Structure formats: structure tokens, C-alpha cells
């Protein structure tokens, strides 16, 4: 990275940091370009070199977080299991909790949870070879992902009162049962699918599919 590119990156980071400082204290409709640039130490012209408006900064932040989820939660797993996925998501949330907790709160973006689920849903289907054409799987995934995000947010807002591993185990017990019962219907006639599902659940033998 040359000096000019470093300056552009630094300017962009300063604008985003200033926006987030304001967003942490007030609703986005109250934030102005003038407030962001004054806090960052730039003029309005500099802002418009990077963003078209205040909402575009929020989109930039959310895009980075969703890319982080895609790369860190599933992207690096060679042998995905539910435990690994849950651990990775909680760790990503923990490391960037100030962003996630605000965006998922009542004062944040009402669509951000849906964006996270839309990012995770196809990745989960691909990682675990889930069928694309079964509406029951859609409902099971919606239930699992919604409950998962709500619980992690609650955990973070409560000061992370449980250790990461303990909250992961709690979520696994609470959510896996319903999801696995739906997956079981697709494993009855296919031993390969059965073996794949049971491999995913090595850490949770209570949910493994019974032999026919």
C-alpha cells in the first residue's frame, strides 16, 4: 500500500469512526454530514468522496460486519460442526459486540438481523448439504437463527455473565433439537446424509439420529 492509499484508508476509517461515535449516542436520522465531518476534522467535500449520505456510512459498516461473518464463521471451517459454528459466531460477536449489539437493538437497524440471517442461511445449507426445496427446513433455520441472534445479543447486553463455552452449550441444547428433528426426515432413506448429520453432531450425542 502506497502513501496515498494509506491516507485514503486513514480518512475513510476516521469518517466511519466519527459516524459510529455519533450513532452510538443518537438515532441515525439525527446525524448530519456536518456533524460527522466536524468530529473527524474534515470538510463536507471529503465526506462525499467516500459516501453519498449518512445512511451510506451505515451500509458500509454493516457490509463489513456481514463479510466478517461470512469469512470467519463458516469460511475457515474444513469440517463444519454446529459447535464450531456457534463458537465462531459468538467469538465474532464478542470481538465486535459494540457494533452488533447496537445494530440489533431497538435503536439500531430493524433489518440488520434479517441481513445476518440471509448471510448465514445459504452458508449453512451449503456447509451441511441441506435441501433447498423443503419449507420445513426454512422454518427450522429461521427459528434457530432468530433465537441464536437474540440470545447472543441478550448475553452481551447482560455483560457476558456466562462464559463463552457455557452459552454455546446452552444454545446448542435449546436450538439443536428442533432443527435436527427436521433434518432427520431427510436422512431416513440416505445413509450418506445420516452419516453427515451425525458427524456434525459429534459434540452433542443426545441429538444424533438413531439407527433404523
Tab-separated table of C-alpha atoms in Angstrom:
chain	number	residue	atom	x	y	z
A	1	UNK	CA	0.000	0.000	0.000
A	2	UNK	CA	1.487	3.343	-1.068
A	3	UNK	CA	1.330	6.576	0.922
A	4	UNK	CA	-1.720	7.883	-0.955
A	5	UNK	CA	-3.667	4.673	-0.398
A	6	UNK	CA	-2.728	4.746	3.287
A	7	UNK	CA	-4.074	8.300	3.563
A	8	UNK	CA	-7.331	7.327	1.836
A	9	UNK	CA	-7.751	4.356	4.180
A	10	UNK	CA	-6.997	6.523	7.210
A	11	UNK	CA	-9.502	9.161	6.097
A	12	UNK	CA	-12.184	6.536	5.493
A	13	UNK	CA	-11.598	4.980	8.917
A	14	UNK	CA	-11.806	8.381	10.606
A	15	UNK	CA	-15.122	9.170	8.913
A	16	UNK	CA	-16.575	5.780	9.874
A	17	UNK	CA	-15.308	6.101	13.459
A	18	UNK	CA	-16.832	9.564	13.774
A	19	UNK	CA	-20.130	8.345	12.366
A	20	UNK	CA	-20.209	5.448	14.804
A	21	UNK	CA	-19.417	7.702	17.749
A	22	UNK	CA	-22.482	9.784	16.863
A	23	UNK	CA	-24.636	6.760	16.037
A	24	UNK	CA	-23.863	5.285	19.446
A	25	UNK	CA	-25.499	8.313	21.058
A	26	UNK	CA	-28.397	9.196	18.765
A	27	UNK	CA	-30.656	7.855	16.053
A	28	UNK	CA	-29.345	7.969	12.521
A	29	UNK	CA	-31.967	10.467	11.348
A	30	UNK	CA	-30.480	12.962	13.815
A	31	UNK	CA	-26.941	12.627	12.393
A	32	UNK	CA	-25.767	15.085	9.762
A	33	UNK	CA	-22.835	15.061	7.364
A	34	UNK	CA	-21.687	18.284	9.012
A	35	UNK	CA	-21.568	16.622	12.438
A	36	UNK	CA	-19.535	13.694	11.086
A	37	UNK	CA	-17.001	15.855	9.273
A	38	UNK	CA	-16.576	18.278	12.152
A	39	UNK	CA	-15.893	15.413	14.517
A	40	UNK	CA	-13.483	13.775	12.067
A	41	UNK	CA	-11.751	17.049	11.215
A	42	UNK	CA	-12.597	17.142	7.509
A	43	UNK	CA	-14.802	19.201	5.227
A	44	UNK	CA	-18.021	18.062	3.575
A	45	UNK	CA	-16.282	17.588	0.247
A	46	UNK	CA	-14.047	14.919	1.762
A	47	UNK	CA	-17.082	13.059	3.071
A	48	UNK	CA	-18.709	12.936	-0.363
A	49	UNK	CA	-15.570	11.418	-1.900
A	50	UNK	CA	-16.375	8.277	0.094
A	51	UNK	CA	-20.106	8.288	0.841
A	52	UNK	CA	-23.260	9.614	-0.780
A	53	UNK	CA	-25.046	10.277	2.525
A	54	UNK	CA	-25.170	9.331	6.215
A	55	UNK	CA	-27.108	6.126	5.552
A	56	UNK	CA	-24.383	5.012	3.158
A	57	UNK	CA	-21.913	5.010	6.070
A	58	UNK	CA	-24.214	2.682	7.985
A	59	UNK	CA	-24.421	0.413	4.934
A	60	UNK	CA	-20.621	0.380	4.794
A	61	UNK	CA	-20.361	-0.685	8.450
A	62	UNK	CA	-22.985	-3.393	8.022
A	63	UNK	CA	-21.360	-4.706	4.846
A	64	UNK	CA	-18.047	-5.105	6.671
A	65	UNK	CA	-19.713	-6.968	9.538
A	66	UNK	CA	-21.585	-9.313	7.183
A	67	UNK	CA	-18.376	-10.032	5.255
A	68	UNK	CA	-16.688	-10.789	8.577
A	69	UNK	CA	-19.436	-13.271	9.438
A	70	UNK	CA	-19.126	-14.954	6.061
A	71	UNK	CA	-15.345	-15.247	6.272
A	72	UNK	CA	-14.867	-16.022	9.954
A	73	UNK	CA	-17.918	-18.057	10.956
A	74	UNK	CA	-18.004	-20.598	8.147
A	75	UNK	CA	-15.356	-19.678	5.591
A	76	UNK	CA	-12.412	-21.070	7.552
A	77	UNK	CA	-14.009	-24.356	8.642
A	78	UNK	CA	-12.758	-27.513	6.960
A	79	UNK	CA	-15.134	-29.819	8.849
A	80	UNK	CA	-18.081	-27.690	9.999
A	81	UNK	CA	-19.995	-28.742	13.101
A	82	UNK	CA	-22.732	-26.902	14.947
A	83	UNK	CA	-20.424	-26.390	17.893
A	84	UNK	CA	-17.706	-24.827	15.724
A	85	UNK	CA	-20.213	-22.568	14.005
A	86	UNK	CA	-21.713	-21.398	17.287
A	87	UNK	CA	-18.315	-20.821	18.839
A	88	UNK	CA	-17.136	-18.838	15.819
A	89	UNK	CA	-20.254	-16.677	15.698
A	90	UNK	CA	-20.092	-15.925	19.408
A	91	UNK	CA	-16.388	-15.041	19.131
A	92	UNK	CA	-17.055	-12.700	16.190
A	93	UNK	CA	-19.926	-11.098	18.108
A	94	UNK	CA	-17.778	-10.806	21.228
A	95	UNK	CA	-14.931	-9.103	19.341
A	96	UNK	CA	-17.276	-6.619	17.651
A	97	UNK	CA	-20.029	-6.566	20.241
A	98	UNK	CA	-20.440	-2.795	20.382
A	99	UNK	CA	-21.430	-2.840	16.702
A	100	UNK	CA	-23.622	-5.950	16.721
A	101	UNK	CA	-25.437	-5.156	19.957
A	102	UNK	CA	-26.363	-1.633	18.840
A	103	UNK	CA	-27.399	-2.629	15.317
A	104	UNK	CA	-29.554	-5.453	16.699
A	105	UNK	CA	-31.123	-3.314	19.420
A	106	UNK	CA	-34.399	-1.407	19.226
A	107	UNK	CA	-32.431	1.724	18.331
A	108	UNK	CA	-30.443	0.046	15.587
A	109	UNK	CA	-31.254	-1.125	12.080
A	110	UNK	CA	-34.527	-3.116	12.148
A	111	UNK	CA	-33.370	-5.030	9.076
A	112	UNK	CA	-29.885	-5.990	10.277
A	113	UNK	CA	-30.972	-9.269	11.900
A	114	UNK	CA	-32.578	-10.294	8.601
A	115	UNK	CA	-29.372	-9.395	6.781
A	116	UNK	CA	-27.341	-11.622	9.115
A	117	UNK	CA	-29.788	-14.496	8.675
A	118	UNK	CA	-29.756	-14.030	4.909
A	119	UNK	CA	-25.969	-14.247	5.014
A	120	UNK	CA	-25.865	-17.335	7.245
A	121	UNK	CA	-28.767	-19.293	5.754
A	122	UNK	CA	-27.161	-20.211	2.380
A	123	UNK	CA	-23.813	-20.834	4.068
A	124	UNK	CA	-25.443	-23.296	6.464
A	125	UNK	CA	-27.249	-25.029	3.627
A	126	UNK	CA	-24.021	-25.403	1.697
A	127	UNK	CA	-21.883	-26.419	4.675
A	128	UNK	CA	-24.321	-29.130	5.800
A	129	UNK	CA	-25.782	-30.081	2.401
A	130	UNK	CA	-29.294	-29.109	3.495
A	131	UNK	CA	-32.066	-29.423	0.890
A	132	UNK	CA	-33.122	-26.217	-0.853
A	133	UNK	CA	-36.723	-27.111	-1.584
A	134	UNK	CA	-38.160	-28.000	1.829
A	135	UNK	CA	-40.151	-25.262	3.529
A	136	UNK	CA	-39.837	-27.035	6.900
A	137	UNK	CA	-36.067	-26.616	6.784
A	138	UNK	CA	-36.596	-22.912	6.071
A	139	UNK	CA	-38.780	-22.563	9.159
A	140	UNK	CA	-36.363	-24.582	11.302
A	141	UNK	CA	-33.422	-22.423	10.205
A	142	UNK	CA	-35.400	-19.228	10.793
A	143	UNK	CA	-36.265	-20.358	14.316
A	144	UNK	CA	-32.691	-21.416	15.098
A	145	UNK	CA	-31.020	-18.300	13.689
A	146	UNK	CA	-33.531	-15.863	15.226
A	147	UNK	CA	-33.227	-17.441	18.646
A	148	UNK	CA	-29.471	-17.620	18.347
A	149	UNK	CA	-29.022	-13.936	17.470
A	150	UNK	CA	-31.478	-12.777	20.139
A	151	UNK	CA	-29.756	-14.850	22.827
A	152	UNK	CA	-26.232	-13.718	21.905
A	153	UNK	CA	-27.386	-10.094	21.970
A	154	UNK	CA	-29.029	-10.607	25.367
A	155	UNK	CA	-25.848	-12.314	26.637
A	156	UNK	CA	-23.691	-9.389	25.507
A	157	UNK	CA	-26.037	-6.759	26.920
A	158	UNK	CA	-26.032	-8.600	30.261
A	159	UNK	CA	-22.279	-8.163	30.492
A	160	UNK	CA	-21.415	-11.651	29.188
A	161	UNK	CA	-22.439	-13.139	32.520
A	162	UNK	CA	-21.805	-16.691	31.266
A	163	UNK	CA	-18.509	-17.965	29.804
A	164	UNK	CA	-18.484	-18.328	26.009
A	165	UNK	CA	-18.387	-22.122	26.136
A	166	UNK	CA	-21.288	-22.267	28.556
A	167	UNK	CA	-23.504	-20.007	26.446
A	168	UNK	CA	-22.568	-22.069	23.394
A	169	UNK	CA	-23.608	-25.300	25.121
A	170	UNK	CA	-26.835	-23.708	26.325
A	171	UNK	CA	-27.736	-22.555	22.820
A	172	UNK	CA	-26.887	-25.947	21.383
A	173	UNK	CA	-29.214	-27.750	23.764
A	174	UNK	CA	-32.010	-25.235	23.263
A	175	UNK	CA	-31.891	-24.971	19.486
A	176	UNK	CA	-30.487	-28.153	18.022
A	177	UNK	CA	-33.322	-30.464	18.962
A	178	UNK	CA	-35.922	-28.814	16.738
A	179	UNK	CA	-33.567	-28.392	13.795
A	180	UNK	CA	-32.283	-31.938	13.918
A	181	UNK	CA	-35.800	-33.378	14.034
A	182	UNK	CA	-36.446	-31.763	10.654
A	183	UNK	CA	-33.121	-32.937	9.248
A	184	UNK	CA	-33.946	-36.461	10.343
A	185	UNK	CA	-36.766	-36.685	7.824
A	186	UNK	CA	-34.230	-36.264	5.032
A	187	UNK	CA	-31.855	-38.875	6.407
A	188	UNK	CA	-34.172	-41.863	6.694
A	189	UNK	CA	-33.581	-43.149	3.175
A	190	UNK	CA	-29.999	-41.990	2.676
A	191	UNK	CA	-27.188	-43.415	4.788
A	192	UNK	CA	-24.761	-40.789	3.472
A	193	UNK	CA	-26.961	-37.960	4.747
A	194	UNK	CA	-27.386	-39.775	8.062
A	195	UNK	CA	-23.622	-40.126	8.448
A	196	UNK	CA	-23.110	-36.452	7.533
A	197	UNK	CA	-25.623	-35.236	10.117
A	198	UNK	CA	-24.230	-37.436	12.870
A	199	UNK	CA	-20.736	-36.199	12.048
A	200	UNK	CA	-21.953	-32.633	12.557
A	201	UNK	CA	-23.316	-33.610	15.953
A	202	UNK	CA	-20.272	-35.374	17.411
A	203	UNK	CA	-20.200	-32.922	20.319
A	204	UNK	CA	-23.921	-33.422	21.018
A	205	UNK	CA	-24.625	-37.186	21.096
A	206	UNK	CA	-28.081	-36.618	22.588
A	207	UNK	CA	-29.192	-35.229	19.223
A	208	UNK	CA	-27.661	-37.908	16.989
A	209	UNK	CA	-30.028	-39.756	14.678
A	210	UNK	CA	-30.966	-43.231	15.821
A	211	UNK	CA	-30.196	-46.214	13.639
A	212	UNK	CA	-33.131	-47.595	11.675
